[in-house]
């Protein structure tokens, strides 16, 4: 293509922010192809907002059809990604806008989660239509407030891959007579952990939405797991897998997490959960609690996370993301800006950024697991964990017999862990 021809054509730019998720390349391909068909020049911005935040316009790829025609079948992202916050401060935001203007960008497609969407809102507000901005909801955490409770793209693939890993851990646990504490991704939402547990039929899931208050004691999590181990032993089984959402670490009082104090925050102000050894901490606390009760069990911590993010997308996520990428471009070419594209009733539905913002924080609202729904109730009903009815006879004495505690002492120690559920439903009382 001649340089003069490129300069005469309007430019659509695509970037990726945040962690990888299956389906990113499919969005890139669909958006690029639709833009090319509409006569636009398409460029890929390398590593999200990283270089733009410095005013650097040199990390840009000119995308052609042969570059992207089959990438929808692959994991990862051909453009790379970063967690750079374009709205970190006024200078950074001005650098980003100036760089986009220097590149002649008329339309911007941002692929990302809540943080990327927040950055995009700031660019849209400042450019006031001069640059059309749209975001595509990407996160395996499934924590963006999409209409009709639609999943974020990448979640279905991550759940499927994660469930296979959990199934393998369950077989290993059965074969070796041990317990696994599988820590999985989900900073604000326990959706992935719960879905992996439910799909694989793991022993139990522990998610932050189950606990009352903004902060809770680590001992509540420990007793929930220890109670499940005791209840399973009472049925003659010495093995199991607990799937635990990493977001538990953000809800526990940080004084209980020595590593948290040394953990640096990312550009959006989040602590690096990966730097907090939640699995090791829980393993040691659970083992110590069991030993005090006279129970010897091998407990192994296993992190499940990075294996899920760049997996080859399922057909569901490929189809889903191709529609989203197409819809993002059609929205921009129709004069739209300042929205996230989602699917509702099979149709591409733009959601204005303003509707996504939490009026109290000014940040993108986060979707968490609704523990009052039948979906959660079904998952919970198949878990093995202490419930209020377990503290009635004869169940109480059977459970206490697995420990060195009397029935009364067992009830006093573990009753609170059976009452952490905060929703309403026929299976959960107290």
Short mmCIF file of C-alpha atoms in Angstrom, two decimals:
data_model
loop_
_atom_site.label_atom_id
_atom_site.label_comp_id
_atom_site.label_asym_id
_atom_site.label_seq_id
_atom_site.Cartn_x
_atom_site.Cartn_y
_atom_site.Cartn_z
CA UNK A 1 0.00 0.00 0.00
CA UNK A 2 1.33 3.43 -0.87
CA UNK A 3 1.94 5.78 2.05
CA UNK A 4 -0.24 8.48 0.51
CA UNK A 5 -3.13 6.04 0.16
CA UNK A 6 -2.78 5.02 3.81
CA UNK A 7 -2.84 8.63 4.93
CA UNK A 8 -6.08 9.30 3.04
CA UNK A 9 -7.87 6.40 4.71
CA UNK A 10 -9.31 6.63 8.19
CA UNK A 11 -7.47 4.51 10.73
CA UNK A 12 -8.89 2.03 13.22
CA UNK A 13 -6.53 0.95 16.00
CA UNK A 14 -6.84 -2.15 18.18
CA UNK A 15 -5.17 -2.77 21.54
CA UNK A 16 -5.35 -5.29 24.37
CA UNK A 17 -5.17 -4.46 28.08
CA UNK A 18 -4.97 -6.58 31.22
CA UNK A 19 -4.34 -10.30 31.41
CA UNK A 20 -4.73 -12.64 28.43
CA UNK A 21 -7.98 -14.53 27.85
CA UNK A 22 -8.97 -17.12 25.24
CA UNK A 23 -10.59 -15.39 22.25
CA UNK A 24 -8.55 -12.19 22.07
CA UNK A 25 -7.12 -13.01 18.66
CA UNK A 26 -10.60 -13.80 17.40
CA UNK A 27 -11.77 -10.28 18.37
CA UNK A 28 -8.71 -8.77 16.68
CA UNK A 29 -9.34 -10.74 13.50
CA UNK A 30 -13.07 -10.04 13.31
CA UNK A 31 -12.66 -6.33 14.02
CA UNK A 32 -9.78 -5.97 11.57
CA UNK A 33 -11.54 -7.83 8.76
CA UNK A 34 -14.76 -5.85 9.15
CA UNK A 35 -12.80 -2.60 9.24
CA UNK A 36 -10.85 -3.53 6.13
CA UNK A 37 -14.05 -4.46 4.31
CA UNK A 38 -15.32 -1.00 5.19
CA UNK A 39 -12.26 0.65 3.67
CA UNK A 40 -10.41 1.46 6.88
CA UNK A 41 -6.70 1.19 7.55
CA UNK A 42 -6.10 -1.06 10.57
CA UNK A 43 -3.20 -0.90 13.00
CA UNK A 44 -2.40 -2.91 16.09
CA UNK A 45 -1.01 -1.08 19.10
CA UNK A 46 1.60 -3.24 20.80
CA UNK A 47 1.37 -3.96 24.55
CA UNK A 48 -1.82 -2.08 25.23
CA UNK A 49 -1.38 1.47 26.49
CA UNK A 50 2.23 0.92 27.56
CA UNK A 51 3.98 2.89 24.81
CA UNK A 52 1.18 5.36 24.18
CA UNK A 53 1.40 6.39 27.85
CA UNK A 54 4.95 7.55 27.10
CA UNK A 55 3.92 9.35 23.94
CA UNK A 56 5.75 6.69 21.90
CA UNK A 57 4.14 5.93 18.52
CA UNK A 58 6.76 3.49 17.23
CA UNK A 59 5.28 0.25 18.60
CA UNK A 60 2.55 -0.13 16.00
CA UNK A 61 1.82 -2.95 13.54
CA UNK A 62 0.11 -2.34 10.22
CA UNK A 63 -2.38 -5.20 9.97
CA UNK A 64 -3.16 -6.87 6.67
CA UNK A 65 -5.59 -9.66 5.88
CA UNK A 66 -2.89 -12.31 5.66
CA UNK A 67 -1.73 -11.38 9.15
CA UNK A 68 -5.02 -12.11 10.85
CA UNK A 69 -7.11 -14.43 8.67
CA UNK A 70 -6.59 -17.58 10.81
CA UNK A 71 -5.61 -16.24 14.20
CA UNK A 72 -9.12 -16.72 15.59
CA UNK A 73 -8.21 -20.34 16.31
CA UNK A 74 -5.22 -19.48 18.50
CA UNK A 75 -4.76 -18.49 22.14
CA UNK A 76 -2.83 -15.53 23.47
CA UNK A 77 -2.66 -12.20 21.67
CA UNK A 78 -0.64 -11.27 18.62
CA UNK A 79 -0.47 -7.68 19.87
CA UNK A 80 0.78 -8.42 23.38
CA UNK A 81 -0.80 -6.77 26.39
CA UNK A 82 0.01 -4.74 29.49
CA UNK A 83 -1.69 -3.32 32.57
CA UNK A 84 -0.62 0.26 31.90
CA UNK A 85 -3.30 2.68 33.10
CA UNK A 86 -3.83 5.41 30.46
CA UNK A 87 -5.58 7.57 33.06
CA UNK A 88 -2.97 7.14 35.79
CA UNK A 89 -2.56 10.91 35.89
CA UNK A 90 -3.26 13.90 33.68
CA UNK A 91 0.14 13.78 31.97
CA UNK A 92 -0.27 10.11 31.06
CA UNK A 93 -3.75 10.66 29.65
CA UNK A 94 -2.52 13.56 27.54
CA UNK A 95 0.37 11.46 26.23
CA UNK A 96 -2.04 8.71 25.17
CA UNK A 97 -4.42 11.08 23.40
CA UNK A 98 -1.55 12.92 21.69
CA UNK A 99 -0.04 9.63 20.50
CA UNK A 100 -3.35 8.41 19.11
CA UNK A 101 -3.81 11.73 17.31
CA UNK A 102 -0.28 11.57 15.90
CA UNK A 103 -1.06 8.11 14.52
CA UNK A 104 -4.18 9.48 12.87
CA UNK A 105 -6.45 7.14 14.83
CA UNK A 106 -10.11 7.86 14.19
CA UNK A 107 -11.48 4.73 15.87
CA UNK A 108 -10.12 2.78 18.83
CA UNK A 109 -11.10 -0.77 19.84
CA UNK A 110 -9.94 -1.67 23.36
CA UNK A 111 -10.08 -5.33 24.34
CA UNK A 112 -10.03 -5.74 28.10
CA UNK A 113 -11.71 -6.01 31.46
CA UNK A 114 -12.86 -3.47 34.01
CA UNK A 115 -9.54 -1.60 34.24
CA UNK A 116 -9.11 -1.32 30.46
CA UNK A 117 -12.73 -0.23 30.17
CA UNK A 118 -12.17 2.46 32.79
CA UNK A 119 -9.16 3.80 30.87
CA UNK A 120 -11.20 3.80 27.67
CA UNK A 121 -13.94 5.84 29.36
CA UNK A 122 -11.44 8.58 30.15
CA UNK A 123 -10.19 8.73 26.56
CA UNK A 124 -13.73 8.85 25.19
CA UNK A 125 -14.68 11.66 27.57
CA UNK A 126 -11.63 13.74 26.72
CA UNK A 127 -11.72 13.31 22.94
CA UNK A 128 -15.47 13.99 22.74
CA UNK A 129 -16.09 12.02 19.58
CA UNK A 130 -12.94 12.98 17.71
CA UNK A 131 -11.77 9.46 18.45
CA UNK A 132 -14.54 6.87 18.54
CA UNK A 133 -13.86 4.49 21.44
CA UNK A 134 -15.36 1.09 22.12
CA UNK A 135 -14.38 -1.75 24.45
CA UNK A 136 -14.89 -5.50 24.15
CA UNK A 137 -15.40 -7.32 27.49
CA UNK A 138 -12.53 -9.74 28.11
CA UNK A 139 -11.80 -11.51 31.38
CA UNK A 140 -11.75 -15.09 32.57
CA UNK A 141 -12.96 -13.76 35.93
CA UNK A 142 -16.45 -13.18 34.45
CA UNK A 143 -16.83 -10.05 36.55
CA UNK A 144 -18.16 -7.39 34.16
CA UNK A 145 -21.86 -6.43 34.51
CA UNK A 146 -23.09 -7.63 31.11
CA UNK A 147 -26.80 -7.77 30.20
CA UNK A 148 -28.76 -10.98 30.75
CA UNK A 149 -25.88 -12.23 32.90
CA UNK A 150 -23.93 -13.01 29.73
CA UNK A 151 -20.41 -14.35 30.31
CA UNK A 152 -17.36 -12.31 29.49
CA UNK A 153 -15.42 -13.81 26.63
CA UNK A 154 -12.70 -16.26 27.64
CA UNK A 155 -14.60 -17.42 30.70
CA UNK A 156 -16.16 -20.50 29.08
CA UNK A 157 -12.79 -21.74 27.80
CA UNK A 158 -11.09 -21.04 31.12
CA UNK A 159 -13.84 -22.93 32.96
CA UNK A 160 -13.53 -25.94 30.66
CA UNK A 161 -9.74 -26.10 30.88
CA UNK A 162 -9.84 -25.45 34.62
CA UNK A 163 -12.44 -28.17 35.19
CA UNK A 164 -10.20 -30.70 33.40
CA UNK A 165 -7.31 -29.78 35.68
CA UNK A 166 -9.52 -30.13 38.75
CA UNK A 167 -10.73 -33.54 37.53
CA UNK A 168 -7.11 -34.69 37.27
CA UNK A 169 -6.40 -33.39 40.78
CA UNK A 170 -9.46 -35.25 42.07
CA UNK A 171 -8.16 -38.51 40.60
CA UNK A 172 -4.69 -37.89 42.02
CA UNK A 173 -6.20 -37.09 45.41
CA UNK A 174 -8.19 -40.33 45.36
CA UNK A 175 -5.18 -42.37 44.27
CA UNK A 176 -2.77 -40.96 46.83
CA UNK A 177 -5.09 -40.20 49.73
CA UNK A 178 -4.45 -36.48 49.93
CA UNK A 179 -6.23 -33.14 49.75
CA UNK A 180 -5.58 -30.39 47.21
CA UNK A 181 -6.24 -26.72 47.81
CA UNK A 182 -6.57 -25.39 44.27
CA UNK A 183 -6.28 -21.59 44.14
CA UNK A 184 -7.78 -20.16 40.98
CA UNK A 185 -8.13 -16.71 39.46
CA UNK A 186 -10.89 -14.29 40.43
CA UNK A 187 -9.84 -11.06 42.12
CA UNK A 188 -13.32 -9.69 42.83
CA UNK A 189 -15.57 -12.55 41.78
CA UNK A 190 -15.62 -16.22 42.71
CA UNK A 191 -17.40 -17.10 39.47
CA UNK A 192 -14.53 -19.07 37.92
CA UNK A 193 -13.74 -21.03 41.09
CA UNK A 194 -17.40 -21.89 41.65
CA UNK A 195 -17.97 -22.92 38.04
CA UNK A 196 -14.84 -25.07 37.93
CA UNK A 197 -15.90 -26.81 41.12
CA UNK A 198 -19.46 -27.31 39.93
CA UNK A 199 -18.42 -28.58 36.50
CA UNK A 200 -15.77 -31.00 37.78
CA UNK A 201 -17.72 -32.11 40.85
CA UNK A 202 -14.95 -31.08 43.23
CA UNK A 203 -15.46 -31.48 46.96
CA UNK A 204 -16.12 -27.80 47.64
CA UNK A 205 -15.50 -24.25 46.45
CA UNK A 206 -14.67 -21.34 48.72
CA UNK A 207 -15.48 -17.91 47.30
CA UNK A 208 -15.42 -14.43 48.88
CA UNK A 209 -19.11 -13.78 48.21
CA UNK A 210 -20.03 -16.35 50.86
CA UNK A 211 -18.58 -14.34 53.71
CA UNK A 212 -20.21 -11.43 55.49
CA UNK A 213 -18.60 -8.00 55.53
CA UNK A 214 -15.89 -6.37 53.48
CA UNK A 215 -13.23 -8.11 55.55
CA UNK A 216 -13.22 -11.44 57.35
CA UNK A 217 -10.84 -13.55 59.37
CA UNK A 218 -8.63 -16.13 57.68
CA UNK A 219 -9.74 -18.58 60.38
CA UNK A 220 -13.21 -18.69 58.80
CA UNK A 221 -11.74 -19.94 55.53
CA UNK A 222 -9.52 -22.44 57.34
CA UNK A 223 -12.43 -23.84 59.35
CA UNK A 224 -14.58 -24.13 56.22
CA UNK A 225 -11.92 -26.33 54.62
CA UNK A 226 -11.12 -28.28 57.81
CA UNK A 227 -14.83 -28.89 58.37
CA UNK A 228 -15.13 -30.35 54.85
CA UNK A 229 -12.15 -32.64 55.46
CA UNK A 230 -13.71 -33.90 58.70
CA UNK A 231 -17.12 -34.44 57.13
CA UNK A 232 -15.63 -36.39 54.25
CA UNK A 233 -13.56 -38.54 56.64
CA UNK A 234 -16.77 -39.38 58.49
CA UNK A 235 -17.97 -41.07 55.29
CA UNK A 236 -14.76 -43.07 54.95
CA UNK A 237 -12.88 -40.88 52.47
CA UNK A 238 -9.48 -39.35 53.12
CA UNK A 239 -9.18 -37.22 49.99
CA UNK A 240 -10.69 -34.24 48.23
CA UNK A 241 -10.18 -31.02 46.28
CA UNK A 242 -11.17 -27.56 47.48
CA UNK A 243 -11.28 -24.89 44.77
CA UNK A 244 -10.57 -21.47 46.27
CA UNK A 245 -10.95 -18.09 44.58
CA UNK A 246 -7.80 -15.96 44.86
CA UNK A 247 -10.01 -12.98 45.73
CA UNK A 248 -10.20 -14.42 49.25
CA UNK A 249 -6.81 -12.75 49.74
CA UNK A 250 -8.25 -9.28 49.13
CA UNK A 251 -11.03 -9.79 51.66
CA UNK A 252 -8.87 -11.14 54.47
CA UNK A 253 -7.45 -8.59 56.88
CA UNK A 254 -3.98 -7.93 55.42
CA UNK A 255 -2.40 -8.22 58.86
CA UNK A 256 -2.89 -11.97 58.38
CA UNK A 257 -1.00 -11.86 55.09
CA UNK A 258 2.60 -10.96 55.76
CA UNK A 259 3.44 -10.99 52.05
CA UNK A 260 0.80 -8.41 51.24
CA UNK A 261 2.75 -5.61 52.90
CA UNK A 262 5.67 -6.17 50.55
CA UNK A 263 3.54 -6.55 47.45
CA UNK A 264 3.58 -3.62 45.05
CA UNK A 265 0.36 -2.37 43.50
CA UNK A 266 -0.26 -2.49 39.75
CA UNK A 267 -0.97 0.71 37.73
CA UNK A 268 -4.65 0.49 38.68
CA UNK A 269 -3.90 0.31 42.41
CA UNK A 270 -4.54 -3.43 42.87
CA UNK A 271 -2.18 -5.51 44.97
CA UNK A 272 -0.49 -8.33 43.07
CA UNK A 273 -2.47 -11.29 44.33
CA UNK A 274 0.03 -13.60 42.63
CA UNK A 275 2.63 -12.29 45.11
CA UNK A 276 0.54 -13.43 48.08
CA UNK A 277 1.13 -17.14 48.77
CA UNK A 278 -2.49 -17.81 49.64
CA UNK A 279 -2.28 -21.51 48.83
CA UNK A 280 0.81 -22.05 50.99
CA UNK A 281 -0.68 -19.97 53.80
CA UNK A 282 -3.93 -21.93 53.76
CA UNK A 283 -2.11 -25.25 53.45
CA UNK A 284 -0.03 -24.55 56.54
CA UNK A 285 -2.96 -23.22 58.57
CA UNK A 286 -5.22 -26.14 57.58
CA UNK A 287 -2.49 -28.68 58.37
CA UNK A 288 -1.87 -27.07 61.77
CA UNK A 289 -5.59 -27.05 62.59
CA UNK A 290 -5.95 -30.72 61.63
CA UNK A 291 -2.93 -31.68 63.71
CA UNK A 292 -4.45 -29.98 66.76
CA UNK A 293 -7.55 -32.12 66.20
CA UNK A 294 -5.47 -35.30 65.98
CA UNK A 295 -5.94 -35.71 62.23
CA UNK A 296 -3.04 -36.50 59.90
CA UNK A 297 -3.75 -35.54 56.28
CA UNK A 298 -1.43 -34.60 53.43
CA UNK A 299 -2.51 -31.19 52.12
CA UNK A 300 -1.06 -29.81 48.87
CA UNK A 301 -1.44 -26.28 47.52
CA UNK A 302 -1.89 -25.92 43.77
CA UNK A 303 -2.26 -22.65 41.85
CA UNK A 304 -4.44 -22.81 38.73
CA UNK A 305 -4.44 -19.65 36.68
CA UNK A 306 -1.88 -18.86 34.05
CA UNK A 307 -2.61 -22.21 32.35
CA UNK A 308 -6.11 -20.93 31.56
CA UNK A 309 -5.42 -17.51 30.08
CA UNK A 310 -3.82 -18.41 26.75
CA UNK A 311 -5.62 -21.68 26.07
CA UNK A 312 -6.94 -22.35 22.59
CA UNK A 313 -10.49 -20.92 22.67
CA UNK A 314 -13.49 -23.21 22.61
CA UNK A 315 -15.86 -22.94 19.66
CA UNK A 316 -18.20 -20.98 21.96
CA UNK A 317 -15.63 -18.27 22.59
CA UNK A 318 -14.56 -18.17 18.93
CA UNK A 319 -18.12 -17.63 17.76
CA UNK A 320 -18.86 -15.19 20.58
CA UNK A 321 -15.77 -13.06 19.98
CA UNK A 322 -16.19 -12.91 16.22
CA UNK A 323 -19.61 -11.38 16.78
CA UNK A 324 -18.23 -8.94 19.35
CA UNK A 325 -15.36 -7.85 17.10
CA UNK A 326 -17.71 -7.32 14.17
CA UNK A 327 -20.20 -5.50 16.37
CA UNK A 328 -17.54 -3.20 17.80
CA UNK A 329 -16.60 -1.93 14.35
CA UNK A 330 -20.19 -1.57 13.17
CA UNK A 331 -20.95 0.43 16.32
CA UNK A 332 -18.06 2.82 15.67
CA UNK A 333 -18.87 3.25 11.99
CA UNK A 334 -22.44 3.99 12.95
CA UNK A 335 -21.23 7.05 14.83
CA UNK A 336 -21.07 5.49 18.27
CA UNK A 337 -18.43 6.09 20.94
CA UNK A 338 -18.01 5.61 24.66
CA UNK A 339 -19.54 2.16 25.08
CA UNK A 340 -18.82 -1.49 25.75
CA UNK A 341 -20.27 -3.95 23.26
CA UNK A 342 -22.13 -6.99 24.57
CA UNK A 343 -24.69 -9.48 23.30
CA UNK A 344 -28.29 -9.45 24.49
CA UNK A 345 -30.95 -11.59 22.90
CA UNK A 346 -28.49 -12.56 20.19
CA UNK A 347 -27.95 -8.94 19.19
CA UNK A 348 -24.92 -6.71 19.63
CA UNK A 349 -25.86 -4.28 22.38
CA UNK A 350 -23.71 -1.24 23.22
CA UNK A 351 -23.67 -0.29 26.91
CA UNK A 352 -22.70 3.32 27.56
CA UNK A 353 -19.67 3.69 29.78
CA UNK A 354 -21.72 5.87 32.14
CA UNK A 355 -24.02 2.91 32.84
CA UNK A 356 -21.05 0.78 33.86
CA UNK A 357 -19.62 3.20 36.39
CA UNK A 358 -20.21 2.84 40.10
CA UNK A 359 -21.40 6.30 41.24
CA UNK A 360 -19.72 5.79 44.62
CA UNK A 361 -16.26 4.92 43.32
CA UNK A 362 -16.23 6.33 39.79
CA UNK A 363 -14.86 2.96 38.63
CA UNK A 364 -16.40 0.20 36.53
CA UNK A 365 -18.92 -1.86 38.52
CA UNK A 366 -17.90 -5.44 39.21
CA UNK A 367 -20.26 -8.39 38.85
CA UNK A 368 -19.95 -10.89 41.68
CA UNK A 369 -21.57 -14.26 42.33
CA UNK A 370 -25.16 -13.92 43.48
CA UNK A 371 -25.35 -16.47 46.28
CA UNK A 372 -29.15 -16.20 46.47
CA UNK A 373 -29.70 -17.85 43.06
CA UNK A 374 -30.56 -21.44 42.19
CA UNK A 375 -27.31 -21.63 40.23
CA UNK A 376 -25.31 -21.14 43.42
CA UNK A 377 -27.72 -23.28 45.44
CA UNK A 378 -27.18 -26.25 43.12
CA UNK A 379 -23.41 -25.87 43.34
CA UNK A 380 -23.55 -25.63 47.13
CA UNK A 381 -25.90 -28.61 47.50
CA UNK A 382 -23.38 -30.91 45.82
CA UNK A 383 -20.45 -29.74 47.95
CA UNK A 384 -19.25 -31.55 51.05
CA UNK A 385 -18.98 -28.96 53.83
CA UNK A 386 -20.46 -28.39 57.23
CA UNK A 387 -24.07 -27.20 57.22
CA UNK A 388 -26.25 -26.16 60.18
CA UNK A 389 -28.02 -29.54 60.24
CA UNK A 390 -24.67 -31.26 60.86
CA UNK A 391 -24.70 -29.84 64.39
CA UNK A 392 -27.77 -31.82 65.34
CA UNK A 393 -27.65 -35.38 66.63
CA UNK A 394 -26.77 -37.99 65.57
CA UNK A 395 -24.64 -36.26 62.89
CA UNK A 396 -22.86 -34.09 65.47
CA UNK A 397 -21.42 -37.01 67.45
CA UNK A 398 -20.33 -38.82 64.27
CA UNK A 399 -18.37 -35.77 63.14
CA UNK A 400 -16.89 -35.07 66.57
CA UNK A 401 -15.67 -38.69 66.75
CA UNK A 402 -13.28 -37.91 63.86
CA UNK A 403 -11.48 -35.44 66.13
CA UNK A 404 -10.28 -35.18 69.72
CA UNK A 405 -13.18 -32.86 70.56
CA UNK A 406 -16.37 -33.59 72.41
CA UNK A 407 -19.64 -33.04 70.57
CA UNK A 408 -20.19 -29.78 72.43
CA UNK A 409 -16.66 -28.55 71.77
CA UNK A 410 -16.93 -29.50 68.08
CA UNK A 411 -20.12 -27.51 67.76
CA UNK A 412 -18.60 -24.49 69.50
CA UNK A 413 -15.53 -24.63 67.26
CA UNK A 414 -17.13 -25.15 63.85
CA UNK A 415 -20.70 -23.86 64.01
CA UNK A 416 -19.69 -20.40 62.79
CA UNK A 417 -18.09 -21.82 59.63
CA UNK A 418 -21.44 -23.36 58.69
CA UNK A 419 -23.20 -20.01 58.93
CA UNK A 420 -21.07 -17.91 56.57
CA UNK A 421 -23.57 -18.25 53.74
CA UNK A 422 -25.25 -14.88 53.24
CA UNK A 423 -28.05 -15.63 50.80
CA UNK A 424 -31.52 -17.06 51.26
CA UNK A 425 -32.81 -20.37 50.09
CA UNK A 426 -34.36 -23.60 51.28
CA UNK A 427 -31.03 -25.40 51.70
CA UNK A 428 -29.28 -22.73 53.75
CA UNK A 429 -30.57 -21.52 57.05
CA UNK A 430 -29.09 -19.74 60.01
#
